[in-house]
Structure formats: structure tokens, C-alpha cells
Steps between C-alpha positions, in 0.01 A plus 500: 500500500139534379269603783785603732513856631697739279642652818568224758470760778135554399341152489152649445623732222501446123592151379699378201263403218380148442663296227194541271603863442816393317485125427221306325453165331262467207364156412352405165332189368455439128247244380515379140157414360351488152183672382294211643651537845708182472841505666771484230813538712610476860420801718799728563559692824769755573595746771695820454640703789511879469683751717536876510667767707283733705578790730376496859432826683689446827269737689160366391585152370318583177613301198575735211454306177596761242764765458868511585640176637215275389504249216244319287410137566766275343501122459778330695752245375460614139148358493219643289 
């Protein structure tokens, strides 16, 4: 659970990372206008969710974002 102690016997010790370390949503808005600035089509909005695998140092709680066991950000649900 994000924010929970890695070791429950040490509540003040290192915590599991927050969700933003391995899960993000990117929003985009596309506006269609001509060279005069006139709207030529309805605005389009989309959201894409990305996840990745990270490694957490159980002693320090540090999130290790590269190397063995980590993965690149990947869009979920086959989205692009």
C-alpha cells in the first residue's frame, strides 16, 4: 500500500512509494483551427494511463527507477 511502512514493525521506517512513482495519467487536448485562428473542428481530449515496474530498496525506501527489475513507462489497455 503506498505510504504504508515497508516493515510493519517499524511504523516510522521507510514507506512504500506513492503511486506517482509507477502510475501516471497523461491528458491531452487538441484544438483544430485554421491559419486565421477560426475553429474548424470540435476540440478533442484524451487521457492515457501509463504504468511501470520499479524496485524499492527495503532498507531505505528509495525507489530505484533503472536497472534490473525496472521497466519503461508503458500505456495500459493497449492505448497509445
